[in-house]
Amino acid sequence: MKSHGIRLFILVAGAAGLMFGLMAVMPAHAATILDVLTDTQGRYTGPTVEENVVSMDTDKNGFADASEVRAFLELKHGKGYESEVLERFEASLKGASCGTPFAGASQLTN
């Protein structure tokens, strides 16, 4: 169950990174980000969540872990981007965010 939450966070982080990145490169003629991500018929043309996760997955193990998400977002937005959120995410993966004995490294799946 924990891996589903981690993957959901990664997907949300990827989508947020995409949106902030698009805002920075949005053409002057586009009224909104939606204009950049859709064709003239209103169909979405931007990268899929899967494509973003594949871009983050540098070790090609099938999912993007916290360090890969951090590297991807910092590449797109600069060093230190959302560092507080990513540090909490990494701490939860290491079991450092919870003092219970069953939150140790042996429980991690990545």
mmCIF file of N, CA and C in Angstrom:
data_model
loop_
_atom_site.group_PDB
_atom_site.id
_atom_site.type_symbol
_atom_site.label_atom_id
_atom_site.label_comp_id
_atom_site.label_asym_id
_atom_site.label_seq_id
_atom_site.Cartn_x
_atom_site.Cartn_y
_atom_site.Cartn_z
ATOM 1 N N MET A 1 0.827 -1.195 0.000
ATOM 2 C CA MET A 1 0.000 0.000 0.000
ATOM 3 C C MET A 1 0.867 1.252 0.000
ATOM 4 N N LYS A 2 2.025 1.192 0.701
ATOM 5 C CA LYS A 2 2.905 2.342 0.778
ATOM 6 C C LYS A 2 3.430 2.711 -0.604
ATOM 7 N N SER A 3 3.723 1.712 -1.454
ATOM 8 C CA SER A 3 4.256 2.012 -2.779
ATOM 9 C C SER A 3 3.231 2.717 -3.652
ATOM 10 N N HIS A 4 1.931 2.470 -3.432
ATOM 11 C CA HIS A 4 0.908 3.177 -4.203
ATOM 12 C C HIS A 4 0.931 4.665 -3.864
ATOM 13 N N GLY A 5 1.098 4.991 -2.597
ATOM 14 C CA GLY A 5 1.173 6.392 -2.190
ATOM 15 C C GLY A 5 2.405 7.075 -2.752
ATOM 16 N N ILE A 6 3.515 6.354 -2.768
ATOM 17 C CA ILE A 6 4.754 6.900 -3.318
ATOM 18 C C ILE A 6 4.593 7.142 -4.815
ATOM 19 N N ARG A 7 4.029 6.171 -5.504
ATOM 20 C CA ARG A 7 3.841 6.333 -6.949
ATOM 21 C C ARG A 7 2.867 7.464 -7.250
ATOM 22 N N LEU A 8 1.830 7.613 -6.435
ATOM 23 C CA LEU A 8 0.890 8.713 -6.623
ATOM 24 C C LEU A 8 1.605 10.044 -6.435
ATOM 25 N N PHE A 9 2.456 10.131 -5.398
ATOM 26 C CA PHE A 9 3.219 11.351 -5.176
ATOM 27 C C PHE A 9 4.102 11.657 -6.380
ATOM 28 N N ILE A 10 4.755 10.635 -6.911
ATOM 29 C CA ILE A 10 5.636 10.812 -8.064
ATOM 30 C C ILE A 10 4.843 11.314 -9.259
ATOM 31 N N LEU A 11 3.667 10.745 -9.487
ATOM 32 C CA LEU A 11 2.845 11.185 -10.608
ATOM 33 C C LEU A 11 2.404 12.628 -10.437
ATOM 34 N N VAL A 12 2.008 12.979 -9.215
ATOM 35 C CA VAL A 12 1.578 14.351 -8.950
ATOM 36 C C VAL A 12 2.762 15.302 -9.083
ATOM 37 N N ALA A 13 3.911 14.899 -8.556
ATOM 38 C CA ALA A 13 5.102 15.746 -8.666
ATOM 39 C C ALA A 13 5.495 15.928 -10.124
ATOM 40 N N GLY A 14 5.397 14.857 -10.903
ATOM 41 C CA GLY A 14 5.709 14.960 -12.328
ATOM 42 C C GLY A 14 4.771 15.889 -13.052
ATOM 43 N N ALA A 15 3.495 15.787 -12.741
ATOM 44 C CA ALA A 15 2.507 16.661 -13.370
ATOM 45 C C ALA A 15 2.735 18.117 -12.958
ATOM 46 N N ALA A 16 3.053 18.330 -11.689
ATOM 47 C CA ALA A 16 3.317 19.701 -11.224
ATOM 48 C C ALA A 16 4.557 20.252 -11.903
ATOM 49 N N GLY A 17 5.585 19.428 -12.016
ATOM 50 C CA GLY A 17 6.804 19.857 -12.696
ATOM 51 C C GLY A 17 6.536 20.221 -14.140
ATOM 52 N N LEU A 18 5.729 19.424 -14.798
ATOM 53 C CA LEU A 18 5.359 19.699 -16.183
ATOM 54 C C LEU A 18 4.641 21.038 -16.293
ATOM 55 N N MET A 19 3.686 21.271 -15.427
ATOM 56 C CA MET A 19 2.900 22.495 -15.498
ATOM 57 C C MET A 19 3.771 23.729 -15.250
ATOM 58 N N PHE A 20 4.653 23.671 -14.231
ATOM 59 C CA PHE A 20 5.513 24.817 -13.950
ATOM 60 C C PHE A 20 6.507 25.039 -15.084
ATOM 61 N N GLY A 21 7.020 23.965 -15.659
ATOM 62 C CA GLY A 21 7.942 24.075 -16.782
ATOM 63 C C GLY A 21 7.273 24.688 -17.996
ATOM 64 N N LEU A 22 6.053 24.306 -18.264
ATOM 65 C CA LEU A 22 5.332 24.860 -19.405
ATOM 66 C C LEU A 22 5.027 26.333 -19.216
ATOM 67 N N MET A 23 4.768 26.740 -17.993
ATOM 68 C CA MET A 23 4.493 28.149 -17.743
ATOM 69 C C MET A 23 5.709 28.993 -18.106
ATOM 70 N N ALA A 24 6.916 28.441 -17.888
ATOM 71 C CA ALA A 24 8.134 29.192 -18.166
ATOM 72 C C ALA A 24 8.404 29.332 -19.656
ATOM 73 N N VAL A 25 7.946 28.378 -20.473
ATOM 74 C CA VAL A 25 8.246 28.398 -21.904
ATOM 75 C C VAL A 25 7.006 28.646 -22.759
ATOM 76 N N MET A 26 5.933 29.068 -22.175
ATOM 77 C CA MET A 26 4.689 29.269 -22.901
ATOM 78 C C MET A 26 4.839 30.400 -23.918
ATOM 79 N N PRO A 27 4.477 30.149 -25.171
ATOM 80 C CA PRO A 27 4.581 31.197 -26.187
ATOM 81 C C PRO A 27 3.695 32.395 -25.833
ATOM 82 N N ALA A 28 4.109 33.568 -26.296
ATOM 83 C CA ALA A 28 3.382 34.794 -25.977
ATOM 84 C C ALA A 28 1.961 34.781 -26.534
ATOM 85 N N HIS A 29 1.725 34.092 -27.648
ATOM 86 C CA HIS A 29 0.399 34.081 -28.254
ATOM 87 C C HIS A 29 -0.581 33.155 -27.538
ATOM 88 N N ALA A 30 -0.076 32.270 -26.675
ATOM 89 C CA ALA A 30 -0.955 31.335 -25.959
ATOM 90 C C ALA A 30 -1.555 32.024 -24.746
ATOM 91 N N ALA A 31 -2.862 31.955 -24.629
ATOM 92 C CA ALA A 31 -3.552 32.613 -23.522
ATOM 93 C C ALA A 31 -3.370 31.854 -22.218
ATOM 94 N N THR A 32 -3.335 30.533 -22.292
ATOM 95 C CA THR A 32 -3.221 29.704 -21.094
ATOM 96 C C THR A 32 -2.317 28.509 -21.375
ATOM 97 N N ILE A 33 -1.960 27.810 -20.330
ATOM 98 C CA ILE A 33 -1.183 26.572 -20.488
ATOM 99 C C ILE A 33 -1.983 25.567 -21.301
ATOM 100 N N LEU A 34 -3.276 25.563 -21.107
ATOM 101 C CA LEU A 34 -4.135 24.653 -21.860
ATOM 102 C C LEU A 34 -3.990 24.874 -23.362
ATOM 103 N N ASP A 35 -3.802 26.124 -23.775
ATOM 104 C CA ASP A 35 -3.591 26.410 -25.197
ATOM 105 C C ASP A 35 -2.312 25.757 -25.714
ATOM 106 N N VAL A 36 -1.287 25.696 -24.876
ATOM 107 C CA VAL A 36 -0.021 25.083 -25.268
ATOM 108 C C VAL A 36 -0.166 23.570 -25.365
ATOM 109 N N LEU A 37 -0.967 22.994 -24.488
ATOM 110 C CA LEU A 37 -1.071 21.535 -24.392
ATOM 111 C C LEU A 37 -2.179 20.921 -25.236
ATOM 112 N N THR A 38 -2.878 21.724 -26.004
ATOM 113 C CA THR A 38 -3.964 21.183 -26.827
ATOM 114 C C THR A 38 -3.793 21.618 -28.280
ATOM 115 N N ASP A 39 -4.334 20.793 -29.175
ATOM 116 C CA ASP A 39 -4.309 21.159 -30.592
ATOM 117 C C ASP A 39 -5.539 21.999 -30.925
ATOM 118 N N THR A 40 -5.745 22.307 -32.188
ATOM 119 C CA THR A 40 -6.854 23.178 -32.579
ATOM 120 C C THR A 40 -8.225 22.542 -32.337
ATOM 121 N N GLN A 41 -8.257 21.196 -32.199
ATOM 122 C CA GLN A 41 -9.519 20.521 -31.888
ATOM 123 C C GLN A 41 -9.716 20.332 -30.378
ATOM 124 N N GLY A 42 -8.800 20.864 -29.581
ATOM 125 C CA GLY A 42 -8.930 20.764 -28.129
ATOM 126 C C GLY A 42 -8.403 19.467 -27.543
ATOM 127 N N ARG A 43 -7.698 18.660 -28.329
ATOM 128 C CA ARG A 43 -7.137 17.398 -27.825
ATOM 129 C C ARG A 43 -5.783 17.644 -27.162
ATOM 130 N N TYR A 44 -5.557 16.970 -26.039
ATOM 131 C CA TYR A 44 -4.302 17.096 -25.299
ATOM 132 C C TYR A 44 -3.148 16.588 -26.142
ATOM 133 N N THR A 45 -2.068 17.355 -26.214
ATOM 134 C CA THR A 45 -0.906 16.965 -27.006
ATOM 135 C C THR A 45 0.374 16.925 -26.194
ATOM 136 N N GLY A 46 0.309 17.234 -24.913
ATOM 137 C CA GLY A 46 1.505 17.258 -24.070
ATOM 138 C C GLY A 46 1.956 15.861 -23.695
ATOM 139 N N PRO A 47 3.071 15.776 -22.969
ATOM 140 C CA PRO A 47 3.577 14.464 -22.547
ATOM 141 C C PRO A 47 2.616 13.802 -21.560
ATOM 142 N N THR A 48 2.550 12.482 -21.615
ATOM 143 C CA THR A 48 1.702 11.747 -20.683
ATOM 144 C C THR A 48 2.412 11.618 -19.340
ATOM 145 N N VAL A 49 1.670 11.244 -18.323
ATOM 146 C CA VAL A 49 2.276 10.989 -17.018
ATOM 147 C C VAL A 49 3.304 9.878 -17.163
ATOM 148 N N GLU A 50 2.966 8.859 -17.938
ATOM 149 C CA GLU A 50 3.903 7.751 -18.150
ATOM 150 C C GLU A 50 5.202 8.249 -18.783
ATOM 151 N N GLU A 51 5.104 9.133 -19.760
ATOM 152 C CA GLU A 51 6.309 9.679 -20.395
ATOM 153 C C GLU A 51 7.152 10.470 -19.394
ATOM 154 N N ASN A 52 6.504 11.216 -18.515
ATOM 155 C CA ASN A 52 7.240 11.953 -17.491
ATOM 156 C C ASN A 52 7.933 11.017 -16.509
ATOM 157 N N VAL A 53 7.252 9.956 -16.090
ATOM 158 C CA VAL A 53 7.864 8.998 -15.160
ATOM 159 C C VAL A 53 9.037 8.298 -15.842
ATOM 160 N N VAL A 54 8.890 7.930 -17.104
ATOM 161 C CA VAL A 54 9.994 7.307 -17.846
ATOM 162 C C VAL A 54 11.186 8.264 -17.902
ATOM 163 N N SER A 55 10.922 9.549 -18.086
ATOM 164 C CA SER A 55 11.997 10.548 -18.107
ATOM 165 C C SER A 55 12.707 10.631 -16.760
ATOM 166 N N MET A 56 11.964 10.464 -15.679
ATOM 167 C CA MET A 56 12.550 10.514 -14.339
ATOM 168 C C MET A 56 13.306 9.240 -13.998
ATOM 169 N N ASP A 57 12.889 8.111 -14.530
ATOM 170 C CA ASP A 57 13.412 6.783 -14.174
ATOM 171 C C ASP A 57 14.776 6.548 -14.821
ATOM 172 N N THR A 58 15.814 7.158 -14.263
ATOM 173 C CA THR A 58 17.141 7.073 -14.864
ATOM 174 C C THR A 58 17.793 5.705 -14.707
ATOM 175 N N ASP A 59 17.433 4.948 -13.670
ATOM 176 C CA ASP A 59 18.019 3.614 -13.507
ATOM 177 C C ASP A 59 17.197 2.528 -14.190
ATOM 178 N N LYS A 60 16.116 2.917 -14.848
ATOM 179 C CA LYS A 60 15.265 2.029 -15.665
ATOM 180 C C LYS A 60 14.763 0.798 -14.901
ATOM 181 N N ASN A 61 14.329 1.029 -13.637
ATOM 182 C CA ASN A 61 13.771 -0.067 -12.844
ATOM 183 C C ASN A 61 12.246 -0.070 -12.850
ATOM 184 N N GLY A 62 11.639 0.801 -13.646
ATOM 185 C CA GLY A 62 10.191 0.794 -13.802
ATOM 186 C C GLY A 62 9.438 1.836 -13.002
ATOM 187 N N PHE A 63 10.097 2.536 -12.097
ATOM 188 C CA PHE A 63 9.443 3.626 -11.372
ATOM 189 C C PHE A 63 10.494 4.655 -10.968
ATOM 190 N N ALA A 64 10.047 5.835 -10.673
ATOM 191 C CA ALA A 64 10.948 6.922 -10.283
ATOM 192 C C ALA A 64 10.960 7.030 -8.763
ATOM 193 N N ASP A 65 12.138 6.855 -8.164
ATOM 194 C CA ASP A 65 12.224 6.982 -6.713
ATOM 195 C C ASP A 65 12.448 8.452 -6.342
ATOM 196 N N ALA A 66 12.528 8.709 -5.054
ATOM 197 C CA ALA A 66 12.596 10.092 -4.564
ATOM 198 C C ALA A 66 13.795 10.844 -5.122
ATOM 199 N N SER A 67 14.946 10.193 -5.200
ATOM 200 C CA SER A 67 16.132 10.899 -5.703
ATOM 201 C C SER A 67 15.990 11.211 -7.193
ATOM 202 N N GLU A 68 15.340 10.341 -7.938
ATOM 203 C CA GLU A 68 15.125 10.589 -9.362
ATOM 204 C C GLU A 68 14.110 11.715 -9.577
ATOM 205 N N VAL A 69 13.073 11.757 -8.745
ATOM 206 C CA VAL A 69 12.098 12.845 -8.832
ATOM 207 C C VAL A 69 12.789 14.164 -8.527
ATOM 208 N N ARG A 70 13.612 14.169 -7.465
ATOM 209 C CA ARG A 70 14.340 15.396 -7.096
ATOM 210 C C ARG A 70 15.228 15.851 -8.250
ATOM 211 N N ALA A 71 16.006 14.942 -8.829
ATOM 212 C CA ALA A 71 16.912 15.306 -9.920
ATOM 213 C C ALA A 71 16.140 15.856 -11.121
ATOM 214 N N PHE A 72 15.021 15.230 -11.463
ATOM 215 C CA PHE A 72 14.196 15.670 -12.591
ATOM 216 C C PHE A 72 13.656 17.073 -12.353
ATOM 217 N N LEU A 73 13.078 17.301 -11.175
ATOM 218 C CA LEU A 73 12.494 18.604 -10.868
ATOM 219 C C LEU A 73 13.555 19.696 -10.769
ATOM 220 N N GLU A 74 14.723 19.369 -10.195
ATOM 221 C CA GLU A 74 15.782 20.363 -10.094
ATOM 222 C C GLU A 74 16.379 20.670 -11.466
ATOM 223 N N LEU A 75 16.407 19.694 -12.356
ATOM 224 C CA LEU A 75 16.868 19.940 -13.718
ATOM 225 C C LEU A 75 15.925 20.916 -14.426
ATOM 226 N N LYS A 76 14.629 20.734 -14.207
ATOM 227 C CA LYS A 76 13.625 21.584 -14.844
ATOM 228 C C LYS A 76 13.512 22.971 -14.205
ATOM 229 N N HIS A 77 13.670 23.045 -12.865
ATOM 230 C CA HIS A 77 13.334 24.277 -12.150
ATOM 231 C C HIS A 77 14.467 24.875 -11.326
ATOM 232 N N GLY A 78 15.606 24.227 -11.302
ATOM 233 C CA GLY A 78 16.742 24.743 -10.553
ATOM 234 C C GLY A 78 16.949 24.038 -9.218
ATOM 235 N N LYS A 79 18.183 24.068 -8.768
ATOM 236 C CA LYS A 79 18.555 23.397 -7.518
ATOM 237 C C LYS A 79 17.750 23.956 -6.358
ATOM 238 N N GLY A 80 17.285 23.073 -5.501
ATOM 239 C CA GLY A 80 16.527 23.475 -4.328
ATOM 240 C C GLY A 80 15.034 23.580 -4.553
ATOM 241 N N TYR A 81 14.564 23.280 -5.779
ATOM 242 C CA TYR A 81 13.144 23.381 -6.086
ATOM 243 C C TYR A 81 12.341 22.445 -5.182
ATOM 244 N N GLU A 82 11.360 22.980 -4.478
ATOM 245 C CA GLU A 82 10.489 22.212 -3.573
ATOM 246 C C GLU A 82 11.301 21.311 -2.634
ATOM 247 N N SER A 83 12.445 21.807 -2.171
ATOM 248 C CA SER A 83 13.341 20.967 -1.377
ATOM 249 C C SER A 83 12.702 20.486 -0.078
ATOM 250 N N GLU A 84 11.886 21.307 0.549
ATOM 251 C CA GLU A 84 11.256 20.895 1.809
ATOM 252 C C GLU A 84 10.331 19.690 1.594
ATOM 253 N N VAL A 85 9.542 19.738 0.546
ATOM 254 C CA VAL A 85 8.631 18.629 0.241
ATOM 255 C C VAL A 85 9.423 17.375 -0.105
ATOM 256 N N LEU A 86 10.439 17.533 -0.955
ATOM 257 C CA LEU A 86 11.226 16.374 -1.370
ATOM 258 C C LEU A 86 12.038 15.786 -0.222
ATOM 259 N N GLU A 87 12.504 16.612 0.692
ATOM 260 C CA GLU A 87 13.230 16.101 1.870
ATOM 261 C C GLU A 87 12.310 15.286 2.762
ATOM 262 N N ARG A 88 11.062 15.737 2.946
ATOM 263 C CA ARG A 88 10.100 14.955 3.739
ATOM 264 C C ARG A 88 9.795 13.632 3.038
ATOM 265 N N PHE A 89 9.653 13.671 1.726
ATOM 266 C CA PHE A 89 9.393 12.470 0.944
ATOM 267 C C PHE A 89 10.545 11.472 1.091
ATOM 268 N N GLU A 90 11.781 11.953 0.950
ATOM 269 C CA GLU A 90 12.936 11.080 1.095
ATOM 270 C C GLU A 90 13.052 10.540 2.519
ATOM 271 N N ALA A 91 12.739 11.359 3.521
ATOM 272 C CA ALA A 91 12.795 10.914 4.912
ATOM 273 C C ALA A 91 11.780 9.809 5.163
ATOM 274 N N SER A 92 10.598 9.926 4.569
ATOM 275 C CA SER A 92 9.587 8.886 4.774
ATOM 276 C C SER A 92 10.021 7.570 4.130
ATOM 277 N N LEU A 93 10.751 7.650 3.029
ATOM 278 C CA LEU A 93 11.243 6.431 2.390
ATOM 279 C C LEU A 93 12.326 5.753 3.213
ATOM 280 N N LYS A 94 13.097 6.558 3.944
ATOM 281 C CA LYS A 94 14.170 6.009 4.767
ATOM 282 C C LYS A 94 13.679 5.586 6.147
ATOM 283 N N GLY A 95 12.420 5.839 6.440
ATOM 284 C CA GLY A 95 11.876 5.497 7.751
ATOM 285 C C GLY A 95 12.210 6.528 8.810
ATOM 286 N N ALA A 96 12.794 7.657 8.420
ATOM 287 C CA ALA A 96 13.206 8.683 9.378
ATOM 288 C C ALA A 96 12.047 9.568 9.818
ATOM 289 N N SER A 97 10.908 9.467 9.158
ATOM 290 C CA SER A 97 9.791 10.329 9.528
ATOM 291 C C SER A 97 8.886 9.697 10.572
ATOM 292 N N CYS A 98 9.183 8.470 10.957
ATOM 293 C CA CYS A 98 8.332 7.745 11.888
ATOM 294 C C CYS A 98 9.219 6.999 12.874
ATOM 295 N N GLY A 99 8.909 7.118 14.153
ATOM 296 C CA GLY A 99 9.737 6.494 15.175
ATOM 297 C C GLY A 99 9.375 5.062 15.514
ATOM 298 N N THR A 100 8.454 4.460 14.792
ATOM 299 C CA THR A 100 8.062 3.094 15.113
ATOM 300 C C THR A 100 9.131 2.101 14.677
ATOM 301 N N PRO A 101 9.265 0.970 15.388
ATOM 302 C CA PRO A 101 10.303 -0.005 15.045
ATOM 303 C C PRO A 101 10.087 -0.664 13.674
ATOM 304 N N PHE A 102 8.860 -0.686 13.181
ATOM 305 C CA PHE A 102 8.622 -1.327 11.891
ATOM 306 C C PHE A 102 8.718 -0.347 10.732
ATOM 307 N N ALA A 103 9.285 0.842 10.946
ATOM 308 C CA ALA A 103 9.478 1.811 9.862
ATOM 309 C C ALA A 103 10.916 1.822 9.385
ATOM 310 N N GLY A 104 11.655 0.785 9.692
ATOM 311 C CA GLY A 104 13.060 0.715 9.319
ATOM 312 C C GLY A 104 13.289 0.418 7.861
ATOM 313 N N ALA A 105 14.555 0.388 7.493
ATOM 314 C CA ALA A 105 14.953 0.202 6.106
ATOM 315 C C ALA A 105 14.537 -1.153 5.555
ATOM 316 N N SER A 106 14.341 -2.149 6.409
ATOM 317 C CA SER A 106 13.957 -3.472 5.916
ATOM 318 C C SER A 106 12.561 -3.469 5.303
ATOM 319 N N GLN A 107 11.770 -2.437 5.571
ATOM 320 C CA GLN A 107 10.400 -2.360 5.053
ATOM 321 C C GLN A 107 10.320 -1.654 3.702
ATOM 322 N N LEU A 108 11.440 -1.095 3.240
ATOM 323 C CA LEU A 108 11.427 -0.342 2.000
ATOM 324 C C LEU A 108 11.407 -1.277 0.797
ATOM 325 N N THR A 109 10.725 -0.837 -0.241
ATOM 326 C CA THR A 109 10.646 -1.657 -1.458
ATOM 327 C C THR A 109 11.473 -1.090 -2.581
ATOM 328 N N ASN A 110 12.015 0.086 -2.433
ATOM 329 C CA ASN A 110 12.852 0.607 -3.519
ATOM 330 C C ASN A 110 14.218 0.751 -3.008
#
